[in-house]
PDB file of C-alpha atoms in Angstrom:
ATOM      1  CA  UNK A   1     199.958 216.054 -24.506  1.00 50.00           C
ATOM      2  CA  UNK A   2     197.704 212.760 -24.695  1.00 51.00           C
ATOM      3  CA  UNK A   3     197.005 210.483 -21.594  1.00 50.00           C
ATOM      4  CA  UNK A   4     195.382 207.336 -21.657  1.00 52.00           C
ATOM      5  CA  UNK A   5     193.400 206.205 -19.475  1.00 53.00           C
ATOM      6  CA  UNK A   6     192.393 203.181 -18.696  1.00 52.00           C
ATOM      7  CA  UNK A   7     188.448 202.333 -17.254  1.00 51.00           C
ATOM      8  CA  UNK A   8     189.437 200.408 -13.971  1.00 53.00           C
ATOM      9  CA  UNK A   9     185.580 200.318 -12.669  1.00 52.00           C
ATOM     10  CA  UNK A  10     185.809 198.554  -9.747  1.00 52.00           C
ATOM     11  CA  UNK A  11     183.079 196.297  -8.693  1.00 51.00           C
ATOM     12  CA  UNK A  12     182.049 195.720  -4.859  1.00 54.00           C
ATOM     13  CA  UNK A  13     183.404 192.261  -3.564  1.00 50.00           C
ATOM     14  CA  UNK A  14     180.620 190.492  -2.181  1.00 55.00           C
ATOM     15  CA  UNK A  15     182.147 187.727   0.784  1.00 59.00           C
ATOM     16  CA  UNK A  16     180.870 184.505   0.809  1.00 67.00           C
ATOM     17  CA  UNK A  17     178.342 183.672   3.294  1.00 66.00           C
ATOM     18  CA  UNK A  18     180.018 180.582   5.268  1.00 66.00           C
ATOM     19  CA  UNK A  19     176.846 178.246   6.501  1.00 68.00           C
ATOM     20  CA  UNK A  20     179.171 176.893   9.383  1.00 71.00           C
ATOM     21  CA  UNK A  21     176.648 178.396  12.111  1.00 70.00           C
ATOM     22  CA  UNK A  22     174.679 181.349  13.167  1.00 72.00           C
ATOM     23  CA  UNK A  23     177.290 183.882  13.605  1.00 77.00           C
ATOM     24  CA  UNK A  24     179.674 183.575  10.135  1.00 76.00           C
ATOM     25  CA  UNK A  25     175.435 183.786   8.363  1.00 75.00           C
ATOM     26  CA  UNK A  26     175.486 187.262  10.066  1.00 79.00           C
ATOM     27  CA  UNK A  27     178.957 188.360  10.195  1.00 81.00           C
ATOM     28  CA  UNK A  28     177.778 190.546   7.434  1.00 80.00           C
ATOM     29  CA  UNK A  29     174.854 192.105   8.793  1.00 83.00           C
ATOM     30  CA  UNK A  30     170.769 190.663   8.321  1.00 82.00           C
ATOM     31  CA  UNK A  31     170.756 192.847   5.375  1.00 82.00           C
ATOM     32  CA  UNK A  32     173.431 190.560   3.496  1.00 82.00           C
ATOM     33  CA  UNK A  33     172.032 187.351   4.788  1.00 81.00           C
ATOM     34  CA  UNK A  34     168.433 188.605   3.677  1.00 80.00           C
ATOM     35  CA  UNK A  35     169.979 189.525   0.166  1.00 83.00           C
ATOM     36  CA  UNK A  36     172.121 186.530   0.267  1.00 84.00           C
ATOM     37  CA  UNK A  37     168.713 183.876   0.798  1.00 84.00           C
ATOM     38  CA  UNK A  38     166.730 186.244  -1.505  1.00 84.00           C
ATOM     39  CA  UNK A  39     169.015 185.714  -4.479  1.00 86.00           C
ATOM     40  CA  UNK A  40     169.483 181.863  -4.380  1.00 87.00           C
ATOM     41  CA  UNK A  41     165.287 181.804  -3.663  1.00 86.00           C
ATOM     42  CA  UNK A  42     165.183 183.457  -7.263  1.00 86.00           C
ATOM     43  CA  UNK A  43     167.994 181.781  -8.636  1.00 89.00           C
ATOM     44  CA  UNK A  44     165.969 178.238  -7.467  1.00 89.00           C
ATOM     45  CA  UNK A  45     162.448 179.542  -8.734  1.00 86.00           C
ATOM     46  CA  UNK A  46     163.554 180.971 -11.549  1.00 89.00           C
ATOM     47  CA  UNK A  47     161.492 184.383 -11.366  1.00 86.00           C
ATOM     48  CA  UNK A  48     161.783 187.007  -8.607  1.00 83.00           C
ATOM     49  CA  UNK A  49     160.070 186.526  -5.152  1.00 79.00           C
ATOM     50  CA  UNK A  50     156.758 188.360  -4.865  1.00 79.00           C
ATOM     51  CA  UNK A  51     156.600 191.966  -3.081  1.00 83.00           C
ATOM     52  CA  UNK A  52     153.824 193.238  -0.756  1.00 86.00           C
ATOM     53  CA  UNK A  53     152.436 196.449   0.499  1.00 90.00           C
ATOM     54  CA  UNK A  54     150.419 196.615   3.148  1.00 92.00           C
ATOM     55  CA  UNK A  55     148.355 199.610   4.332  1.00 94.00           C
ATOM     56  CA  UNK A  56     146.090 200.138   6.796  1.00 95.00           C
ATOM     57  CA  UNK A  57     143.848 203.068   7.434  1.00 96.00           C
ATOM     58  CA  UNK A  58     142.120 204.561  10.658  1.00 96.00           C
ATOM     59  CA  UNK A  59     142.179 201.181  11.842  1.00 96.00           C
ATOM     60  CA  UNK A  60     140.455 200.275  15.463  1.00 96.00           C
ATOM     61  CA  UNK A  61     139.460 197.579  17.642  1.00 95.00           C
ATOM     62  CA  UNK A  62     137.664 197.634  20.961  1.00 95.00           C
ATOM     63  CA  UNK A  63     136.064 194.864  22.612  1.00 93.00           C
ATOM     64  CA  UNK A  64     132.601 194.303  25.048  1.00 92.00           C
ATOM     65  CA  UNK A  65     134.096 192.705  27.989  1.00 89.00           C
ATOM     66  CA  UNK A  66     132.462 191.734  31.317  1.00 84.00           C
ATOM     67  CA  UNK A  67     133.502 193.342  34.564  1.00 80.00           C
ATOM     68  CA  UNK A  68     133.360 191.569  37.898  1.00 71.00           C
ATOM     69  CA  UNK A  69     131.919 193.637  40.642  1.00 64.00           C
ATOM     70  CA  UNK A  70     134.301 192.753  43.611  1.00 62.00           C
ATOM     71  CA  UNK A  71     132.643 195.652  45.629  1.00 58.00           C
ATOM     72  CA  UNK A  72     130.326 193.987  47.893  1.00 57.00           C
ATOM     73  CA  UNK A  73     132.145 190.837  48.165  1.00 60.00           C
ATOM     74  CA  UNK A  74     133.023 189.628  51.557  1.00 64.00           C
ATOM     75  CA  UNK A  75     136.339 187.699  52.326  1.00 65.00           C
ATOM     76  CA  UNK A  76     134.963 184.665  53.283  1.00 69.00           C
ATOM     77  CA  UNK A  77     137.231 181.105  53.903  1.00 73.00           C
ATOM     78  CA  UNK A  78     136.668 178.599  50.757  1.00 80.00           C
ATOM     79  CA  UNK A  79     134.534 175.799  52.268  1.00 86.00           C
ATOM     80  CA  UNK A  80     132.149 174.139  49.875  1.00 86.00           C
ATOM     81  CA  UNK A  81     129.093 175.967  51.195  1.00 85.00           C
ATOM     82  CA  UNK A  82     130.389 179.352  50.614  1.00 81.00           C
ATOM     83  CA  UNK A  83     131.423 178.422  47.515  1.00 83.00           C
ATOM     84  CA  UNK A  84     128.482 176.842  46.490  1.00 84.00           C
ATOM     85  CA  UNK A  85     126.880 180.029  47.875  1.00 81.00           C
ATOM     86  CA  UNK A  86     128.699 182.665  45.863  1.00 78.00           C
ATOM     87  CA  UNK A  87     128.411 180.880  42.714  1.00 79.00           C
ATOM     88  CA  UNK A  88     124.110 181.021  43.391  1.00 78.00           C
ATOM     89  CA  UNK A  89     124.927 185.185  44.560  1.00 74.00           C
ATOM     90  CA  UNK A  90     126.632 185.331  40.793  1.00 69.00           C
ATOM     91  CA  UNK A  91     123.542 183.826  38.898  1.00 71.00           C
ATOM     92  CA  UNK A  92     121.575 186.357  39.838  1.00 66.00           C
ATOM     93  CA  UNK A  93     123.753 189.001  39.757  1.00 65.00           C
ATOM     94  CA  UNK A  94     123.539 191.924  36.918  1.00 69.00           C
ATOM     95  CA  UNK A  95     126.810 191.298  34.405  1.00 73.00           C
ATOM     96  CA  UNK A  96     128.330 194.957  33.822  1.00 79.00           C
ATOM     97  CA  UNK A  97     129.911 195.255  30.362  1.00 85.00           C
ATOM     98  CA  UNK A  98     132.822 197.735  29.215  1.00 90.00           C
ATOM     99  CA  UNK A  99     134.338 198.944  25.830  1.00 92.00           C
ATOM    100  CA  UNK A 100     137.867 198.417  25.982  1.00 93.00           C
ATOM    101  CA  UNK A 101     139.578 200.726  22.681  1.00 94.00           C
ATOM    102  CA  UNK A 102     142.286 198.535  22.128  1.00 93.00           C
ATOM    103  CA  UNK A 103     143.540 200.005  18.785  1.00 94.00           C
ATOM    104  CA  UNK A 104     141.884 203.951  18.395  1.00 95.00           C
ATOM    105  CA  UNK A 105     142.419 205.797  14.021  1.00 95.00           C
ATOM    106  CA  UNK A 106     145.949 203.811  13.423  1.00 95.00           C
ATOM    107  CA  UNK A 107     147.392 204.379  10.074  1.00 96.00           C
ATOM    108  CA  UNK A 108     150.659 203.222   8.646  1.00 95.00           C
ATOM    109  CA  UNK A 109     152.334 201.737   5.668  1.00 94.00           C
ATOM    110  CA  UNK A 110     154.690 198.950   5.424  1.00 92.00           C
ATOM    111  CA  UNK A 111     156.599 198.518   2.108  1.00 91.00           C
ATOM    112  CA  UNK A 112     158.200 195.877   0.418  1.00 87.00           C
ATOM    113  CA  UNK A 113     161.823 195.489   0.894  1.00 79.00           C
ATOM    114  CA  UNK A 114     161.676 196.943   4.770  1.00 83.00           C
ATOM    115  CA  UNK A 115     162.153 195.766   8.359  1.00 84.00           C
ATOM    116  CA  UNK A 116     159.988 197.268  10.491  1.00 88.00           C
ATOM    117  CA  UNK A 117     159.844 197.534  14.489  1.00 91.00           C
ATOM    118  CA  UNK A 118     156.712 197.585  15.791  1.00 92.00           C
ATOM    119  CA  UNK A 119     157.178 198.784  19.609  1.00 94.00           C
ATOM    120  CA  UNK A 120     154.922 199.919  22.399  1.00 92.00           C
ATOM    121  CA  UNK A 121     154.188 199.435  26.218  1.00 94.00           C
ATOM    122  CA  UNK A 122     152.605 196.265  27.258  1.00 94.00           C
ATOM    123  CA  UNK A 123     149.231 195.722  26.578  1.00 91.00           C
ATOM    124  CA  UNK A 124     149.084 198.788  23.952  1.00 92.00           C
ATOM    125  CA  UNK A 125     148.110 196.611  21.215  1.00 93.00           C
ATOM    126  CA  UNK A 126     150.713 195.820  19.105  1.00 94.00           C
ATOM    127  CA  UNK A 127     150.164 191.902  19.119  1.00 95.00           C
ATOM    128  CA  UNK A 128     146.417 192.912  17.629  1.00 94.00           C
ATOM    129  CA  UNK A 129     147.614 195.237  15.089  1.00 94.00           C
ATOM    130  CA  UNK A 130     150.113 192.540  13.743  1.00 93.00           C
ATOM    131  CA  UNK A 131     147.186 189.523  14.168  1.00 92.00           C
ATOM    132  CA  UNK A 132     144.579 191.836  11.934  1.00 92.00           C
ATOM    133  CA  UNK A 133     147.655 192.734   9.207  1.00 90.00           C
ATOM    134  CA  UNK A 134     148.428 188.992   8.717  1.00 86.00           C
ATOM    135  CA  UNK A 135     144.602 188.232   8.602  1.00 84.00           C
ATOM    136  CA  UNK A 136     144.722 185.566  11.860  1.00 86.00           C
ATOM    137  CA  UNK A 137     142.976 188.083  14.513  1.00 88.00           C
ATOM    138  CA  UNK A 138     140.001 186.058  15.981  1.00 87.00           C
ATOM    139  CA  UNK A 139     136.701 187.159  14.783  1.00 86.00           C
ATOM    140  CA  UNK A 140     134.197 187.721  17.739  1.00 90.00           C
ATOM    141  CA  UNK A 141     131.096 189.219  18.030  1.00 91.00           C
ATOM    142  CA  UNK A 142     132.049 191.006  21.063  1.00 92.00           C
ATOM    143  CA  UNK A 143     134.897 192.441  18.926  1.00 93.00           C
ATOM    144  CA  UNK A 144     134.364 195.650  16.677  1.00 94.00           C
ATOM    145  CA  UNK A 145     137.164 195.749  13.548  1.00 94.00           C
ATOM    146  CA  UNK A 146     137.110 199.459  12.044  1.00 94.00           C
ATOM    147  CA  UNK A 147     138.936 200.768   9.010  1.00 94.00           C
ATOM    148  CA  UNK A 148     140.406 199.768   6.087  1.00 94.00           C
ATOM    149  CA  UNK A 149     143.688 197.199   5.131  1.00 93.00           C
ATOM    150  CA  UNK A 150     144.778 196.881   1.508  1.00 92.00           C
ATOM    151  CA  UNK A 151     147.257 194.188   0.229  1.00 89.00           C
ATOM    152  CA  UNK A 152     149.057 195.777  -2.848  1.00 85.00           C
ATOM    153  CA  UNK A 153     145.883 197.777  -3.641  1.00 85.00           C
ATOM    154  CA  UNK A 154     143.535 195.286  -2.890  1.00 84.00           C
ATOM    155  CA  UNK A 155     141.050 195.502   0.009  1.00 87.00           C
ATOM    156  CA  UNK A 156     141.571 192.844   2.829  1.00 80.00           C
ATOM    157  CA  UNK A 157     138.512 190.112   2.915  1.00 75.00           C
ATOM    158  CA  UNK A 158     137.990 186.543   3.726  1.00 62.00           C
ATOM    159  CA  UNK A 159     139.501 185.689   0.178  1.00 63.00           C
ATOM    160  CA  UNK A 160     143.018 188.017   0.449  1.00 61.00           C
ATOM    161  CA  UNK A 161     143.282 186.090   4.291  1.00 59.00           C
ATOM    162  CA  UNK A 162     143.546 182.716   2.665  1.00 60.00           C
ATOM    163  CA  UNK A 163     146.147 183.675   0.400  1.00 61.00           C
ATOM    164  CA  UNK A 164     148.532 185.101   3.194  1.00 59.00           C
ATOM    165  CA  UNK A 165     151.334 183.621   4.033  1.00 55.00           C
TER     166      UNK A 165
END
């Protein structure tokens, strides 16, 4: 007894992403509209677009920052004389500096071809992390950078921060 068969392979039917406005681009999902701009971005350069790892290692940051010393402060109206005579009070006075850790040993990965969420309570330090990773966090000499950050294998410096997107 012979049977034929025939090879039906059946191929996924992509939609067409309709540019009308912002919800037919993602009726699909961001994952089709990323794939979608991704392939007519290589289609238009003619090569592939460029990948990038970044890792970071034990990374920290703390800062020297000045504390006021509201102890021994009266309440006092604001005329101009006691005004002028709290700003002579804070000439004199001794400045008391803290360290503030504002990143403490952070590690992580983030590979090519991934979304990642980066969340956290307020104030925990997420805005630095993502400032130091795209080479834009302000350097300050009351500011202490620790650890390591590669791009693709290569160790961050001042020339990998000029080439960053």
């Amino acid at each position: 007894m012979a049977s034929t068969q025939t090879d039906t392979s059946v191929q996924p039917i992509r939609a067409t992403i309709e540019y009308d406005n912002g919800k037919t681009l993602m009726a699909q999902g961001p994952q089709a509209l990323h794939d979608h701009v991704a392939s007519r971005m290589e289609k238009a350069l003619g090569r592939a677009l460029p990948q990038m790892e970044v890792r970071f290692k034990d990374v920290s940051i703390s800062a020297d920052i000045v504390v006021k010393d509201e102890t021994d402060i009266k309440v006092e109206l604001p005329t101009l004389t006691n005004e002028l005579m709290k700003s002579v009070r804070g000439l004199g006075a001794k400045k008391h500096t803290v360290r503030k850790q504002i990143l403490r040993n952070v590690s992580g990965v983030f590979k090519p071809g991934t979304i990642t969420l980066v969340l956290g309570q307020p104030g925990s330090g997420k805005s630095s992390l993502m400032k130091l990773l795209s080479g834009r966090f302000p350097d300050q000499k009351n500011v202490t950078i620790e650890g390591e950050v590669t791009y693709n294998g290569a160790p961050a410096n001042d020339e990998t921060s000029t080439i960053l997107p």
